[in-house]
mmCIF file of C-alpha atoms in Angstrom:
data_model
loop_
_atom_site.group_PDB
_atom_site.id
_atom_site.type_symbol
_atom_site.label_atom_id
_atom_site.label_comp_id
_atom_site.label_asym_id
_atom_site.label_seq_id
_atom_site.Cartn_x
_atom_site.Cartn_y
_atom_site.Cartn_z
ATOM 1 C CA MET A 209 116.116 52.937 98.825
ATOM 2 C CA HIS A 210 116.382 55.797 96.382
ATOM 3 C CA ALA A 211 113.482 57.745 94.937
ATOM 4 C CA VAL A 212 113.061 57.500 91.198
ATOM 5 C CA TYR A 213 112.073 60.588 89.276
ATOM 6 C CA SER A 214 110.729 60.740 85.766
ATOM 7 C CA ASN A 215 110.652 63.653 83.389
ATOM 8 C CA SER A 216 107.467 62.277 81.914
ATOM 9 C CA ILE A 217 104.269 63.418 83.659
ATOM 10 C CA PRO A 218 100.972 61.840 82.607
ATOM 11 C CA ASP A 219 98.629 64.351 81.012
ATOM 12 C CA GLU A 220 95.937 63.686 83.586
ATOM 13 C CA GLU A 221 98.321 64.797 86.369
ATOM 14 C CA ILE A 222 99.120 68.139 84.771
ATOM 15 C CA LYS A 223 96.956 70.809 86.333
ATOM 16 C CA LYS A 224 96.391 73.923 84.281
ATOM 17 C CA PRO A 225 94.934 76.562 86.605
ATOM 18 C CA SER A 226 93.294 79.512 84.939
ATOM 19 C CA ASN A 227 95.316 82.696 84.758
ATOM 20 C CA ASP A 228 92.263 84.697 83.750
ATOM 21 C CA LEU A 229 92.039 87.873 85.834
ATOM 22 C CA THR A 230 88.683 88.990 84.468
ATOM 23 C CA ASN A 231 86.559 90.598 87.211
ATOM 24 C CA LYS A 232 89.080 89.827 89.914
ATOM 25 C CA VAL A 233 89.730 92.759 92.245
ATOM 26 C CA ALA A 234 92.942 94.623 93.079
ATOM 27 C CA LEU A 235 93.375 97.316 95.715
ATOM 28 C CA ILE A 236 96.314 99.588 94.872
ATOM 29 C CA THR A 237 97.536 102.250 97.283
ATOM 30 C CA GLY A 238 99.038 105.479 95.979
ATOM 31 C CA ALA A 239 97.489 104.656 92.636
ATOM 32 C CA SER A 240 96.675 108.022 91.097
ATOM 33 C CA ARG A 241 100.109 108.976 89.757
ATOM 34 C CA ARG A 242 103.502 107.746 88.596
ATOM 35 C CA ILE A 243 104.190 104.013 88.996
ATOM 36 C CA GLY A 244 100.928 103.410 90.868
ATOM 37 C CA ALA A 245 98.887 104.662 87.914
ATOM 38 C CA ILE A 246 100.868 102.522 85.455
ATOM 39 C CA ILE A 247 100.294 99.443 87.617
ATOM 40 C CA ALA A 248 96.582 100.298 87.668
ATOM 41 C CA ARG A 249 96.446 100.527 83.873
ATOM 42 C CA GLN A 250 98.305 97.227 83.482
ATOM 43 C CA LEU A 251 96.061 95.255 85.846
ATOM 44 C CA HIS A 252 92.939 96.880 84.394
ATOM 45 C CA ALA A 253 94.027 95.920 80.869
ATOM 46 C CA ALA A 254 94.342 92.329 82.119
ATOM 47 C CA GLY A 255 90.657 92.399 83.069
ATOM 48 C CA MET A 256 90.757 93.301 86.749
ATOM 49 C CA LYS A 257 88.417 95.592 88.646
ATOM 50 C CA LEU A 258 90.256 98.160 90.722
ATOM 51 C CA ALA A 259 89.967 99.946 94.043
ATOM 52 C CA LEU A 260 92.376 102.851 93.727
ATOM 53 C CA HIS A 261 93.567 104.631 96.854
ATOM 54 C CA TYR A 262 94.809 108.204 96.794
ATOM 55 C CA HIS A 263 95.596 110.824 99.422
ATOM 56 C CA HIS A 264 96.050 114.345 98.031
ATOM 57 C CA SER A 265 95.998 113.751 94.254
ATOM 58 C CA GLU A 266 92.243 114.016 93.779
ATOM 59 C CA THR A 267 92.316 115.496 90.261
ATOM 60 C CA ALA A 268 94.709 112.824 88.970
ATOM 61 C CA ALA A 269 92.695 110.070 90.670
ATOM 62 C CA HIS A 270 89.421 111.146 89.082
ATOM 63 C CA ALA A 271 91.078 111.502 85.680
ATOM 64 C CA LEU A 272 92.466 107.949 85.922
ATOM 65 C CA GLN A 273 89.096 106.606 87.047
ATOM 66 C CA ALA A 274 87.370 108.284 84.088
ATOM 67 C CA GLU A 275 89.992 106.964 81.671
ATOM 68 C CA LEU A 276 89.623 103.363 82.842
ATOM 69 C CA ASN A 277 85.838 103.459 83.241
ATOM 70 C CA ASN A 278 85.594 104.678 79.648
ATOM 71 C CA GLN A 279 87.325 101.450 78.667
ATOM 72 C CA ARG A 280 85.121 99.293 80.916
ATOM 73 C CA SER A 281 82.249 100.873 82.793
ATOM 74 C CA GLU A 282 82.045 100.700 86.602
ATOM 75 C CA SER A 283 85.390 98.935 86.862
ATOM 76 C CA VAL A 284 87.170 101.452 89.096
ATOM 77 C CA LEU A 285 86.396 102.564 92.644
ATOM 78 C CA LEU A 286 88.234 105.510 94.204
ATOM 79 C CA LEU A 287 89.112 105.520 97.902
ATOM 80 C CA GLN A 288 90.594 108.609 99.554
ATOM 81 C CA ALA A 289 92.484 108.132 102.813
ATOM 82 C CA ASP A 290 95.457 109.302 104.840
ATOM 83 C CA LEU A 291 97.220 105.992 105.485
ATOM 84 C CA HIS A 292 99.015 107.482 108.481
ATOM 85 C CA ASN A 293 95.707 106.961 110.235
ATOM 86 C CA THR A 294 95.560 103.223 110.864
ATOM 87 C CA ALA A 295 91.777 103.248 111.240
ATOM 88 C CA LYS A 296 91.466 104.814 107.793
ATOM 89 C CA ALA A 297 93.902 102.318 106.306
ATOM 90 C CA ILE A 298 91.796 99.468 107.689
ATOM 91 C CA SER A 299 88.633 101.167 106.413
ATOM 92 C CA THR A 300 90.150 101.410 102.928
ATOM 93 C CA VAL A 301 90.392 97.636 102.684
ATOM 94 C CA ARG A 302 86.939 97.126 104.129
ATOM 95 C CA GLN A 303 85.355 99.594 101.698
ATOM 96 C CA ALA A 304 86.927 97.818 98.727
ATOM 97 C CA VAL A 305 85.670 94.429 99.927
ATOM 98 C CA GLU A 306 82.210 95.776 100.695
ATOM 99 C CA TYR A 307 81.904 97.351 97.243
ATOM 100 C CA TYR A 308 83.197 94.414 95.176
ATOM 101 C CA GLU A 309 82.385 91.580 97.614
ATOM 102 C CA ARG A 310 85.846 90.103 97.128
ATOM 103 C CA LEU A 311 89.549 90.969 97.100
ATOM 104 C CA ASP A 312 92.208 89.164 95.073
ATOM 105 C CA VAL A 313 95.244 91.445 95.158
ATOM 106 C CA LEU A 314 96.677 94.095 97.463
ATOM 107 C CA VAL A 315 99.444 96.273 96.014
ATOM 108 C CA ASN A 316 101.180 98.337 98.698
ATOM 109 C CA ASN A 317 102.570 101.056 96.456
ATOM 110 C CA ALA A 318 102.014 104.265 98.466
ATOM 111 C CA SER A 319 105.354 105.660 99.603
ATOM 112 C CA THR A 320 107.015 108.745 101.037
ATOM 113 C CA PHE A 321 110.544 109.711 99.989
ATOM 114 C CA TYR A 322 112.748 112.596 101.055
ATOM 115 C CA PRO A 323 116.264 113.037 102.509
ATOM 116 C CA THR A 324 116.851 112.878 106.268
ATOM 117 C CA PRO A 325 120.517 113.741 106.869
ATOM 118 C CA LEU A 326 121.759 112.423 110.186
ATOM 119 C CA GLY A 327 121.772 115.170 112.782
ATOM 120 C CA LYS A 328 118.779 116.930 111.266
ATOM 121 C CA VAL A 329 116.134 114.229 111.693
ATOM 122 C CA GLU A 330 113.059 115.062 113.740
ATOM 123 C CA GLU A 331 110.520 112.683 115.220
ATOM 124 C CA LYS A 332 107.933 113.756 112.667
ATOM 125 C CA ASP A 333 110.282 112.513 109.919
ATOM 126 C CA TRP A 334 110.476 109.113 111.588
ATOM 127 C CA ASP A 335 106.699 108.956 111.918
ATOM 128 C CA GLU A 336 106.155 110.057 108.297
ATOM 129 C CA LEU A 337 108.625 107.706 106.616
ATOM 130 C CA MET A 338 107.996 104.679 108.817
ATOM 131 C CA GLY A 339 104.258 105.289 108.810
ATOM 132 C CA ILE A 340 103.644 105.238 105.068
ATOM 133 C CA ASN A 341 106.467 102.921 104.015
ATOM 134 C CA LEU A 342 106.082 100.268 106.728
ATOM 135 C CA LYS A 343 103.247 100.668 109.234
ATOM 136 C CA ALA A 344 100.500 101.220 106.661
ATOM 137 C CA PRO A 345 101.450 98.166 104.547
ATOM 138 C CA PHE A 346 101.358 96.010 107.674
ATOM 139 C CA PHE A 347 97.866 97.026 108.757
ATOM 140 C CA LEU A 348 96.532 96.998 105.199
ATOM 141 C CA SER A 349 97.910 93.482 104.754
ATOM 142 C CA GLN A 350 96.592 92.269 108.105
ATOM 143 C CA THR A 351 93.114 93.509 107.238
ATOM 144 C CA ALA A 352 93.217 92.146 103.690
ATOM 145 C CA ALA A 353 94.611 88.705 104.586
ATOM 146 C CA PRO A 354 91.318 86.914 105.443
ATOM 147 C CA HIS A 355 89.720 88.147 102.215
ATOM 148 C CA LEU A 356 92.743 87.216 100.131
ATOM 149 C CA SER A 357 92.723 83.763 101.675
ATOM 150 C CA LYS A 358 89.220 83.192 100.331
ATOM 151 C CA THR A 359 90.332 83.957 96.779
ATOM 152 C CA GLN A 360 93.855 82.475 96.998
ATOM 153 C CA GLY A 361 95.087 85.972 96.319
ATOM 154 C CA CYS A 362 98.342 87.802 96.846
ATOM 155 C CA ILE A 363 100.073 90.838 98.312
ATOM 156 C CA ILE A 364 102.729 92.770 96.402
ATOM 157 C CA ASN A 365 104.880 95.342 98.176
ATOM 158 C CA LEU A 366 106.816 98.027 96.318
ATOM 159 C CA VAL A 367 110.171 98.210 98.056
ATOM 160 C CA ASP A 368 113.473 99.650 96.790
ATOM 161 C CA ILE A 369 116.956 98.480 95.895
ATOM 162 C CA HIS A 370 118.090 100.804 98.709
ATOM 163 C CA ALA A 371 116.532 98.411 101.203
ATOM 164 C CA GLU A 372 119.791 96.470 100.792
ATOM 165 C CA ARG A 373 122.170 99.255 99.790
ATOM 166 C CA PRO A 374 121.323 102.359 101.822
ATOM 167 C CA LEU A 375 120.961 105.624 99.969
ATOM 168 C CA LYS A 376 123.187 108.406 101.271
ATOM 169 C CA GLN A 377 121.326 110.988 103.385
ATOM 170 C CA HIS A 378 118.201 108.784 103.406
ATOM 171 C CA PRO A 379 118.687 106.576 106.504
ATOM 172 C CA LEU A 380 115.016 106.585 107.513
ATOM 173 C CA TYR A 381 113.687 105.824 104.041
ATOM 174 C CA SER A 382 116.242 103.055 103.506
ATOM 175 C CA THR A 383 115.469 101.551 106.921
ATOM 176 C CA ALA A 384 111.718 101.672 106.318
ATOM 177 C CA LYS A 385 112.074 99.906 102.978
ATOM 178 C CA ALA A 386 114.366 97.307 104.551
ATOM 179 C CA GLY A 387 111.630 96.728 107.094
ATOM 180 C CA LEU A 388 109.138 96.280 104.277
ATOM 181 C CA VAL A 389 111.364 93.616 102.743
ATOM 182 C CA MET A 390 111.347 91.699 106.035
ATOM 183 C CA LEU A 391 107.605 92.257 106.332
ATOM 184 C CA THR A 392 107.222 90.699 102.878
ATOM 185 C CA LYS A 393 109.093 87.593 103.962
ATOM 186 C CA SER A 394 107.374 87.392 107.342
ATOM 187 C CA LEU A 395 103.902 87.702 105.838
ATOM 188 C CA ALA A 396 104.775 85.106 103.209
ATOM 189 C CA ARG A 397 105.617 82.676 105.995
ATOM 190 C CA GLU A 398 102.562 83.553 108.087
ATOM 191 C CA LEU A 399 100.083 83.451 105.195
ATOM 192 C CA GLY A 400 101.474 80.598 103.108
ATOM 193 C CA SER A 401 99.227 78.034 104.765
ATOM 194 C CA LYS A 402 96.263 80.318 104.085
ATOM 195 C CA ASN A 403 96.906 80.282 100.311
ATOM 196 C CA VAL A 404 98.112 83.889 100.191
ATOM 197 C CA ARG A 405 101.335 84.665 98.334
ATOM 198 C CA VAL A 406 103.401 87.703 99.370
ATOM 199 C CA ASN A 407 106.177 89.141 97.207
ATOM 200 C CA ALA A 408 107.928 92.438 96.578
ATOM 201 C CA VAL A 409 109.230 94.426 93.630
ATOM 202 C CA ALA A 410 112.329 96.592 94.083
ATOM 203 C CA PRO A 411 112.642 99.299 91.400
ATOM 204 C CA GLY A 412 115.987 100.764 90.450
ATOM 205 C CA ALA A 413 116.362 103.846 88.229
ATOM 206 C CA ILE A 414 112.819 104.028 86.857
ATOM 207 C CA LEU A 415 111.425 107.489 87.599
ATOM 208 C CA TRP A 416 113.573 110.286 88.937
ATOM 209 C CA PRO A 417 112.500 111.840 92.261
ATOM 210 C CA GLU A 418 110.125 114.762 91.925
ATOM 211 C CA ASN A 419 112.576 117.089 93.673
ATOM 212 C CA ASP A 420 114.459 117.452 90.370
ATOM 213 C CA LEU A 421 117.597 115.340 90.618
ATOM 214 C CA ASP A 422 120.201 117.189 88.547
ATOM 215 C CA GLU A 423 121.473 115.747 85.268
ATOM 216 C CA VAL A 424 124.962 115.020 86.598
ATOM 217 C CA SER A 425 123.478 112.935 89.410
ATOM 218 C CA GLN A 426 121.220 111.133 86.944
ATOM 219 C CA GLN A 427 124.162 110.237 84.705
ATOM 220 C CA ARG A 428 126.168 109.017 87.697
ATOM 221 C CA ILE A 429 123.340 106.647 88.582
ATOM 222 C CA ILE A 430 122.969 105.411 84.992
ATOM 223 C CA SER A 431 126.705 104.731 84.790
ATOM 224 C CA ALA A 432 126.293 102.230 87.633
ATOM 225 C CA VAL A 433 123.531 100.343 85.791
ATOM 226 C CA ALA A 434 124.660 97.264 83.854
ATOM 227 C CA LEU A 435 122.281 98.053 80.977
ATOM 228 C CA LYS A 436 123.441 101.708 80.937
ATOM 229 C CA ARG A 437 119.933 103.123 80.763
ATOM 230 C CA HIS A 438 117.044 103.836 83.064
ATOM 231 C CA GLY A 439 113.967 101.648 83.084
ATOM 232 C CA GLU A 440 110.344 102.504 82.415
ATOM 233 C CA PRO A 441 107.362 102.415 84.805
ATOM 234 C CA ASN A 442 105.863 99.682 82.668
ATOM 235 C CA ASP A 443 108.817 97.446 83.585
ATOM 236 C CA ILE A 444 107.510 97.558 87.154
ATOM 237 C CA ALA A 445 103.879 97.134 86.118
ATOM 238 C CA GLN A 446 104.674 94.075 84.014
ATOM 239 C CA THR A 447 106.548 92.519 86.935
ATOM 240 C CA VAL A 448 103.554 93.143 89.190
ATOM 241 C CA LEU A 449 101.292 91.526 86.584
ATOM 242 C CA PHE A 450 103.604 88.499 86.453
ATOM 243 C CA LEU A 451 103.457 88.105 90.224
ATOM 244 C CA VAL A 452 99.677 88.443 90.217
ATOM 245 C CA ARG A 453 98.848 86.244 87.257
ATOM 246 C CA ASP A 454 101.659 83.810 86.591
ATOM 247 C CA ALA A 455 103.766 83.299 89.720
ATOM 248 C CA ARG A 456 101.542 80.764 91.444
ATOM 249 C CA TYR A 457 104.457 79.042 93.215
ATOM 250 C CA ILE A 458 106.484 82.115 94.149
ATOM 251 C CA THR A 459 106.226 83.684 97.596
ATOM 252 C CA GLY A 460 108.504 85.542 99.979
ATOM 253 C CA GLN A 461 110.670 86.878 97.156
ATOM 254 C CA VAL A 462 111.963 90.301 96.165
ATOM 255 C CA ILE A 463 112.369 90.902 92.437
ATOM 256 C CA SER A 464 114.808 93.709 91.620
ATOM 257 C CA VAL A 465 113.868 95.552 88.442
ATOM 258 C CA ASP A 466 117.001 97.661 88.207
ATOM 259 C CA GLY A 467 118.791 96.935 84.932
ATOM 260 C CA GLY A 468 121.561 95.251 86.887
ATOM 261 C CA ARG A 469 122.375 98.221 89.100
ATOM 262 C CA THR A 470 122.768 96.020 92.183
ATOM 263 C CA LEU A 471 125.548 94.118 90.375
ATOM 264 C CA ASN A 472 127.791 97.146 90.881
ATOM 265 C CA GLN A 473 129.280 96.640 94.336
#
């Protein structure tokens, strides 16, 4: 006996869940500058309250808090922590939940990036790059999971297209981001039954590294992009907003926002 499917769905069976993010709460790590700050502005504009983590960038963090609180008073909490310290990472989540009495979104954006040429790598490099890019997201997610389950929330990890295509002279960074991709999929499987979605966003050429990549190198990268141009931080922020607000049946996925760079094999 074959199942019969119909393209016609009775109106009473169509569920229209609210996509309203007003007063929902997002914790964003590494949120004071660059892509983290743009993500913060995007989610705040959608109505969310924010817990913004920063490490060293105190001036930028306070400026962003003032900017957003001027738009909507008492909508932004700042949390300073060194995420290398697992106890402090766990405390960051707990402080956000204690302050807002809920948590709807965790964005693991904080990252460390620098070259580690083979033969020159020291143990401290391993600890630094694996600690921020992989260990911290795990313990932040583990701590946040029970609270996200209560709100049917989600976790979004910022990974990298180099998780699949390793970047020359960056074996530790590439490996850490590859681990974060697998962590995304593993958490999606573990937390699916608890109503928590877990996805990742993999930026391509969006912002150049702060160690001043030379113009020739920049043009070489752009030439490998199908759209022949670099993207904007808001391209990432809009993708994060989509995953938070609209992607109610998407989990365990990595969305590459790279202008088609990964098409160039």
